[in-house]
PDB file of C-alpha atoms in Angstrom:
ATOM      1  CA  MET A   1      -0.035   0.316  -0.463  1.00  0.00           C
ATOM      2  CA  VAL A   2       0.987   3.524  -0.384  1.00  0.00           C
ATOM      3  CA  VAL A   3       0.547   6.486   1.218  1.00  0.00           C
ATOM      4  CA  ALA A   4       0.670   9.573  -0.914  1.00  0.00           C
ATOM      5  CA  TYR A   5       1.428  12.404   1.018  1.00  0.00           C
ATOM      6  CA  ASN A   6       0.945  15.672  -1.667  1.00  0.00           C
ATOM      7  CA  ILE A   7       1.245  16.811  -4.814  1.00  0.00           C
ATOM      8  CA  TYR A   8       2.591  19.780  -6.554  1.00  0.00           C
ATOM      9  CA  ILE A   9       2.063  20.824 -10.307  1.00  0.00           C
ATOM     10  CA  PHE A  10       4.990  23.511 -11.949  1.00  0.00           C
ATOM     11  CA  ASP A  11       3.836  24.897 -15.079  1.00  0.00           C
ATOM     12  CA  ARG A  12       6.608  26.001 -18.049  1.00  0.00           C
ATOM     13  CA  HIS A  13       7.172  28.888 -16.124  1.00  0.00           C
ATOM     14  CA  CYS A  14       8.270  27.395 -13.133  1.00  0.00           C
ATOM     15  CA  GLU A  15       5.100  28.428 -11.073  1.00  0.00           C
ATOM     16  CA  CYS A  16       2.919  26.650  -8.710  1.00  0.00           C
ATOM     17  CA  ILE A  17      -0.254  26.009 -10.505  1.00  0.00           C
ATOM     18  CA  PHE A  18      -1.622  23.257  -8.410  1.00  0.00           C
ATOM     19  CA  TYR A  19      -1.064  21.772  -5.525  1.00  0.00           C
ATOM     20  CA  THR A  20      -3.108  19.729  -2.444  1.00  0.00           C
ATOM     21  CA  GLU A  21      -2.160  17.069   0.175  1.00  0.00           C
ATOM     22  CA  TRP A  22      -3.565  14.004   1.813  1.00  0.00           C
ATOM     23  CA  ASN A  23      -1.480  13.179   4.638  1.00  0.00           C
ATOM     24  CA  ARG A  24       0.157  15.636   6.332  1.00  0.00           C
ATOM     25  CA  LEU A  25       0.959  16.551  10.079  1.00  0.00           C
ATOM     26  CA  ASN A  26       1.311  20.468  10.059  1.00  0.00           C
ATOM     27  CA  SER A  27       0.112  21.888   6.843  1.00  0.00           C
ATOM     28  CA  PRO A  28       0.973  25.092   5.584  1.00  0.00           C
ATOM     29  CA  LEU A  29      -3.062  25.479   4.268  1.00  0.00           C
ATOM     30  CA  ALA A  30      -3.827  25.629   7.547  1.00  0.00           C
ATOM     31  CA  THR A  31      -5.672  29.084   8.461  1.00  0.00           C
ATOM     32  CA  ASP A  32      -4.016  30.968  11.307  1.00  0.00           C
ATOM     33  CA  ALA A  33      -6.875  29.905  13.435  1.00  0.00           C
ATOM     34  CA  GLU A  34      -6.092  26.569  12.841  1.00  0.00           C
ATOM     35  CA  THR A  35      -2.003  26.923  13.699  1.00  0.00           C
ATOM     36  CA  ASP A  36      -3.174  28.688  16.740  1.00  0.00           C
ATOM     37  CA  ARG A  37      -4.693  25.208  17.784  1.00  0.00           C
ATOM     38  CA  GLY A  38      -1.413  23.732  17.290  1.00  0.00           C
ATOM     39  CA  SER A  39       0.818  21.312  15.324  1.00  0.00           C
ATOM     40  CA  LYS A  40      -1.945  17.700  16.502  1.00  0.00           C
ATOM     41  CA  ASP A  41      -4.208  18.397  12.864  1.00  0.00           C
ATOM     42  CA  LEU A  42      -3.940  15.897  10.293  1.00  0.00           C
ATOM     43  CA  VAL A  43      -4.792  16.700   6.812  1.00  0.00           C
ATOM     44  CA  ARG A  44      -6.115  13.117   5.538  1.00  0.00           C
ATOM     45  CA  GLY A  45      -8.725  11.638   2.645  1.00  0.00           C
ATOM     46  CA  ASN A  46     -11.355  14.765   2.402  1.00  0.00           C
ATOM     47  CA  GLN A  47     -11.477  15.929   6.451  1.00  0.00           C
ATOM     48  CA  VAL A  48      -9.075  17.265   8.635  1.00  0.00           C
ATOM     49  CA  LEU A  49      -8.416  15.286  11.655  1.00  0.00           C
ATOM     50  CA  THR A  50      -7.987  17.002  15.059  1.00  0.00           C
ATOM     51  CA  GLY A  51      -5.470  16.091  17.544  1.00  0.00           C
ATOM     52  CA  ASP A  52      -7.585  17.459  20.980  1.00  0.00           C
ATOM     53  CA  GLY A  53     -10.100  14.862  20.802  1.00  0.00           C
ATOM     54  CA  GLY A  54     -12.491  16.878  18.868  1.00  0.00           C
ATOM     55  CA  SER A  55     -14.955  15.961  15.781  1.00  0.00           C
ATOM     56  CA  SER A  56     -13.210  15.780  12.718  1.00  0.00           C
ATOM     57  CA  ARG A  57     -13.637  19.127  10.440  1.00  0.00           C
ATOM     58  CA  SER A  58     -14.269  19.146   6.842  1.00  0.00           C
ATOM     59  CA  SER A  59     -11.714  20.299   4.418  1.00  0.00           C
ATOM     60  CA  VAL A  60     -12.108  23.945   2.317  1.00  0.00           C
ATOM     61  CA  ASP A  61     -14.576  23.458  -0.054  1.00  0.00           C
ATOM     62  CA  GLY A  62     -16.413  20.959   2.355  1.00  0.00           C
ATOM     63  CA  GLN A  63     -15.616  17.714  -0.356  1.00  0.00           C
ATOM     64  CA  ARG A  64     -12.193  17.674  -1.230  1.00  0.00           C
ATOM     65  CA  PRO A  65      -8.532  17.908  -0.077  1.00  0.00           C
ATOM     66  CA  LEU A  66      -7.209  21.544   0.686  1.00  0.00           C
ATOM     67  CA  VAL A  67      -5.878  22.828  -2.267  1.00  0.00           C
ATOM     68  CA  TRP A  68      -3.630  25.805  -3.724  1.00  0.00           C
ATOM     69  CA  PRO A  69      -3.137  28.201  -5.199  1.00  0.00           C
ATOM     70  CA  THR A  70      -6.414  29.865  -6.481  1.00  0.00           C
ATOM     71  CA  THR A  71      -6.861  32.757  -8.666  1.00  0.00           C
ATOM     72  CA  ALA A  72      -7.084  35.145  -6.024  1.00  0.00           C
ATOM     73  CA  THR A  73      -3.988  33.432  -4.334  1.00  0.00           C
ATOM     74  CA  SER A  74      -1.605  33.092  -7.178  1.00  0.00           C
ATOM     75  CA  THR A  75       1.372  35.580  -7.449  1.00  0.00           C
ATOM     76  CA  ALA A  76       0.686  35.844 -11.281  1.00  0.00           C
ATOM     77  CA  HIS A  77      -2.916  37.136 -10.998  1.00  0.00           C
ATOM     78  CA  ARG A  78      -2.520  38.446  -7.929  1.00  0.00           C
ATOM     79  CA  VAL A  79      -4.800  41.833  -7.843  1.00  0.00           C
ATOM     80  CA  SER A  80      -3.302  44.019  -5.269  1.00  0.00           C
ATOM     81  CA  ALA A  81      -1.042  43.881  -2.065  1.00  0.00           C
ATOM     82  CA  GLU A  82      -3.985  43.199  -0.227  1.00  0.00           C
ATOM     83  CA  SER A  83      -5.156  40.189  -2.151  1.00  0.00           C
ATOM     84  CA  PRO A  84      -5.239  36.876   0.021  1.00  0.00           C
ATOM     85  CA  ARG A  85      -2.123  35.100  -0.084  1.00  0.00           C
ATOM     86  CA  ASN A  86      -0.448  31.927   1.565  1.00  0.00           C
ATOM     87  CA  VAL A  87       3.100  33.126   2.037  1.00  0.00           C
ATOM     88  CA  ALA A  88       4.185  29.728   3.930  1.00  0.00           C
ATOM     89  CA  MET A  89       3.192  27.467   0.989  1.00  0.00           C
ATOM     90  CA  GLU A  90       4.587  30.247  -1.487  1.00  0.00           C
ATOM     91  CA  GLU A  91       7.849  29.747   0.154  1.00  0.00           C
ATOM     92  CA  GLU A  92       7.503  25.855   0.509  1.00  0.00           C
ATOM     93  CA  ALA A  93       6.714  25.318  -3.323  1.00  0.00           C
ATOM     94  CA  LYS A  94       9.434  27.662  -4.468  1.00  0.00           C
ATOM     95  CA  LEU A  95      11.967  25.518  -2.111  1.00  0.00           C
ATOM     96  CA  VAL A  96      10.595  22.313  -3.772  1.00  0.00           C
ATOM     97  CA  TYR A  97      10.815  23.401  -6.853  1.00  0.00           C
ATOM     98  CA  GLY A  98      14.153  24.658  -6.102  1.00  0.00           C
ATOM     99  CA  VAL A  99      15.270  21.108  -4.757  1.00  0.00           C
ATOM    100  CA  VAL A 100      14.101  19.140  -8.047  1.00  0.00           C
ATOM    101  CA  TYR A 101      15.431  22.036 -10.568  1.00  0.00           C
ATOM    102  CA  SER A 102      18.900  20.900  -8.595  1.00  0.00           C
ATOM    103  CA  THR A 103      19.200  17.415  -8.187  1.00  0.00           C
ATOM    104  CA  ARG A 104      17.598  17.106 -12.104  1.00  0.00           C
ATOM    105  CA  ASN A 105      20.648  19.514 -13.368  1.00  0.00           C
ATOM    106  CA  ILE A 106      22.907  17.536 -11.368  1.00  0.00           C
ATOM    107  CA  ILE A 107      21.846  14.194 -12.729  1.00  0.00           C
ATOM    108  CA  ASN A 108      21.941  15.313 -16.263  1.00  0.00           C
ATOM    109  CA  LYS A 109      25.343  16.957 -15.520  1.00  0.00           C
ATOM    110  CA  LEU A 110      26.625  13.634 -14.167  1.00  0.00           C
ATOM    111  CA  ASN A 111      25.169  11.787 -16.712  1.00  0.00           C
ATOM    112  CA  SER A 112      26.909  14.140 -19.737  1.00  0.00           C
ATOM    113  CA  LYS A 113      23.084  14.609 -21.075  1.00  0.00           C
ATOM    114  CA  ASP A 114      23.166  18.377 -19.483  1.00  0.00           C
ATOM    115  CA  SER A 115      20.873  20.279 -22.520  1.00  0.00           C
ATOM    116  CA  PRO A 116      20.795  24.639 -22.943  1.00  0.00           C
ATOM    117  CA  GLN A 117      16.644  22.854 -23.629  1.00  0.00           C
ATOM    118  CA  GLY A 118      16.551  22.211 -20.292  1.00  0.00           C
ATOM    119  CA  GLY A 119      14.242  19.117 -19.732  1.00  0.00           C
ATOM    120  CA  ASN A 120      14.751  15.714 -17.916  1.00  0.00           C
ATOM    121  CA  PRO A 121      17.309  13.653 -20.253  1.00  0.00           C
ATOM    122  CA  GLY A 122      19.327  12.429 -17.193  1.00  0.00           C
ATOM    123  CA  GLY A 123      16.493  10.684 -15.886  1.00  0.00           C
ATOM    124  CA  PHE A 124      15.953  11.799 -12.220  1.00  0.00           C
ATOM    125  CA  MET A 125      12.935   9.817 -11.349  1.00  0.00           C
ATOM    126  CA  SER A 126      13.153  10.038  -7.187  1.00  0.00           C
ATOM    127  CA  PHE A 127      14.566  10.692  -4.300  1.00  0.00           C
ATOM    128  CA  ALA A 128      14.173   9.208  -0.671  1.00  0.00           C
ATOM    129  CA  THR A 129      15.398  10.306   3.102  1.00  0.00           C
ATOM    130  CA  ASN A 130      13.938   8.814   5.906  1.00  0.00           C
ATOM    131  CA  THR A 131      10.523  10.352   6.071  1.00  0.00           C
ATOM    132  CA  TYR A 132       9.600  10.681   3.272  1.00  0.00           C
ATOM    133  CA  ARG A 133       9.777   9.736  -1.026  1.00  0.00           C
ATOM    134  CA  LEU A 134       9.445  12.587  -3.401  1.00  0.00           C
ATOM    135  CA  HIS A 135       8.744  10.998  -6.681  1.00  0.00           C
ATOM    136  CA  TYR A 136       9.291  13.744 -10.165  1.00  0.00           C
ATOM    137  CA  TYR A 137       7.863  13.584 -13.696  1.00  0.00           C
ATOM    138  CA  GLU A 138       8.233  15.925 -16.302  1.00  0.00           C
ATOM    139  CA  ALA A 139       6.182  15.503 -19.269  1.00  0.00           C
ATOM    140  CA  PRO A 140       7.040  16.486 -22.736  1.00  0.00           C
ATOM    141  CA  THR A 141       5.262  19.868 -22.477  1.00  0.00           C
ATOM    142  CA  GLY A 142       7.258  21.054 -19.677  1.00  0.00           C
ATOM    143  CA  VAL A 143       4.993  20.898 -16.818  1.00  0.00           C
ATOM    144  CA  LYS A 144       6.168  19.346 -13.860  1.00  0.00           C
ATOM    145  CA  PHE A 145       5.007  16.618 -11.221  1.00  0.00           C
ATOM    146  CA  VAL A 146       6.515  16.056  -7.877  1.00  0.00           C
ATOM    147  CA  LEU A 147       4.710  13.312  -5.574  1.00  0.00           C
ATOM    148  CA  ASN A 148       5.933  12.836  -1.889  1.00  0.00           C
ATOM    149  CA  THR A 149       5.042   9.691  -0.380  1.00  0.00           C
ATOM    150  CA  ASP A 150       6.062   7.155   1.934  1.00  0.00           C
ATOM    151  CA  VAL A 151       9.512   5.823   1.800  1.00  0.00           C
ATOM    152  CA  GLY A 152       8.582   2.404   1.528  1.00  0.00           C
ATOM    153  CA  ALA A 153       6.992   3.428  -2.203  1.00  0.00           C
ATOM    154  CA  THR A 154       7.695   1.866  -5.152  1.00  0.00           C
ATOM    155  CA  SER A 155       8.636   3.575  -8.522  1.00  0.00           C
ATOM    156  CA  MET A 156       5.627   5.648  -9.113  1.00  0.00           C
ATOM    157  CA  GLN A 157       6.436   7.088 -12.853  1.00  0.00           C
ATOM    158  CA  PRO A 158       3.462   4.858 -14.231  1.00  0.00           C
ATOM    159  CA  VAL A 159       1.227   7.245 -12.014  1.00  0.00           C
ATOM    160  CA  LEU A 160       1.917  10.070 -12.196  1.00  0.00           C
ATOM    161  CA  GLU A 161       2.556   9.490 -16.168  1.00  0.00           C
ATOM    162  CA  MET A 162      -0.998   8.060 -15.618  1.00  0.00           C
ATOM    163  CA  ILE A 163      -1.914  11.729 -13.386  1.00  0.00           C
ATOM    164  CA  TYR A 164      -0.236  13.557 -16.699  1.00  0.00           C
ATOM    165  CA  ARG A 165      -1.678  11.881 -19.496  1.00  0.00           C
ATOM    166  CA  ASN A 166      -5.575  10.729 -18.503  1.00  0.00           C
ATOM    167  CA  ILE A 167      -6.194  13.517 -15.785  1.00  0.00           C
ATOM    168  CA  TYR A 168      -4.274  16.408 -16.431  1.00  0.00           C
ATOM    169  CA  VAL A 169      -4.672  16.618 -20.375  1.00  0.00           C
ATOM    170  CA  GLU A 170      -7.987  15.401 -20.233  1.00  0.00           C
ATOM    171  CA  TYR A 171      -9.899  17.328 -17.417  1.00  0.00           C
ATOM    172  CA  VAL A 172      -7.026  20.643 -17.642  1.00  0.00           C
ATOM    173  CA  VAL A 173      -5.722  20.739 -20.927  1.00  0.00           C
ATOM    174  CA  LYS A 174      -8.703  19.768 -23.185  1.00  0.00           C
ATOM    175  CA  ASN A 175     -10.538  22.232 -20.843  1.00  0.00           C
ATOM    176  CA  PRO A 176     -12.114  25.075 -23.357  1.00  0.00           C
ATOM    177  CA  LEU A 177     -12.611  27.405 -19.907  1.00  0.00           C
ATOM    178  CA  PHE A 178      -9.184  27.067 -19.177  1.00  0.00           C
ATOM    179  CA  ARG A 179      -7.296  29.193 -21.102  1.00  0.00           C
ATOM    180  CA  VAL A 180      -3.608  28.706 -20.851  1.00  0.00           C
ATOM    181  CA  ASP A 181      -1.505  32.442 -21.495  1.00  0.00           C
ATOM    182  CA  PRO A 182       1.858  31.797 -22.521  1.00  0.00           C
ATOM    183  CA  LYS A 183       3.311  34.686 -20.589  1.00  0.00           C
ATOM    184  CA  THR A 184       2.177  34.133 -17.372  1.00  0.00           C
ATOM    185  CA  SER A 185       0.797  30.686 -14.912  1.00  0.00           C
ATOM    186  CA  THR A 186      -2.784  30.016 -14.599  1.00  0.00           C
ATOM    187  CA  PRO A 187      -3.980  27.441 -11.374  1.00  0.00           C
ATOM    188  CA  ILE A 188      -5.916  24.829 -12.021  1.00  0.00           C
ATOM    189  CA  GLU A 189      -9.343  25.552 -10.563  1.00  0.00           C
ATOM    190  CA  ASN A 190     -11.661  22.762 -12.101  1.00  0.00           C
ATOM    191  CA  ASP A 191     -13.184  20.495  -9.762  1.00  0.00           C
ATOM    192  CA  TYR A 192     -13.062  17.258 -12.004  1.00  0.00           C
ATOM    193  CA  PHE A 193      -9.816  17.577 -11.890  1.00  0.00           C
ATOM    194  CA  ARG A 194      -9.855  17.738  -8.657  1.00  0.00           C
ATOM    195  CA  ALA A 195     -12.177  14.901  -8.244  1.00  0.00           C
ATOM    196  CA  VAL A 196     -10.678  12.442 -10.813  1.00  0.00           C
ATOM    197  CA  LEU A 197      -7.039  13.445  -9.089  1.00  0.00           C
ATOM    198  CA  ASN A 198      -8.306  12.968  -5.419  1.00  0.00           C
ATOM    199  CA  ASN A 199     -10.257   9.447  -6.421  1.00  0.00           C
ATOM    200  CA  TYR A 200      -7.301   8.223  -8.466  1.00  0.00           C
ATOM    201  CA  ILE A 201      -4.712   8.574  -5.183  1.00  0.00           C
ATOM    202  CA  ARG A 202      -7.549   6.873  -3.198  1.00  0.00           C
ATOM    203  CA  GLU A 203      -7.048   3.889  -5.293  1.00  0.00           C
ATOM    204  CA  ILE A 204      -3.117   3.931  -5.389  1.00  0.00           C
ATOM    205  CA  SER A 205      -3.241   4.135  -1.450  1.00  0.00           C
ATOM    206  CA  SER A 206      -5.198   0.558  -1.160  1.00  0.00           C
ATOM    207  CA  ALA A 207      -3.171  -1.291  -3.446  1.00  0.00           C
ATOM    208  CA  ALA A 208       0.519  -1.485  -3.976  1.00  0.00           C
ATOM    209  CA  VAL A 209       1.922   0.227  -7.104  1.00  0.00           C
ATOM    210  CA  PRO A 210       3.796  -2.243  -9.527  1.00  0.00           C
ATOM    211  CA  ALA A 211       7.197  -1.870 -10.092  1.00  0.00           C
ATOM    212  CA  SER A 212       8.272  -0.082 -13.425  1.00  0.00           C
TER     213      SER A 212
END
């Protein structure tokens, strides 16, 4: 069984256009009021479970896990300085992208496959720490997927490719309401994409993922 913690999707501009989480302590998506409760809350599935003995609370939209960013909170679409934002989440997304970008480039250089066009010719797929395993998939279009799981997870390349080809392409790229501006980043706010992705993560979390 695979325990999926969270997923980040970065566009060609290196901006995080989608983030959601399923099993995570100390979520940066928590509101200030939730943060004051302490660090005992755990985001799991469709609920935020509290560690103070109270009943579980629904997530932000009441039906799906917490997500970020939205058009209002996106750095690329911020209308004014007073617009809502989550600084902690913005910084985390930048740090995650910096880690995968640096690791990918190091592997490319070590394999003598570094390219001025970028990409992932060195074949960087994952690395592990003592608490989680980070999985990386870069699509031909330059969209990048970063999935964090438990350390014991096997290769998630088939899973990430499935998310890209059968979920992202079908529900985001082919969505006529999702207008991509080549000069700016557009957050993914498609409910169908979120629902299908959430259901797929539930499926792989209840069964072992075969090694590729």
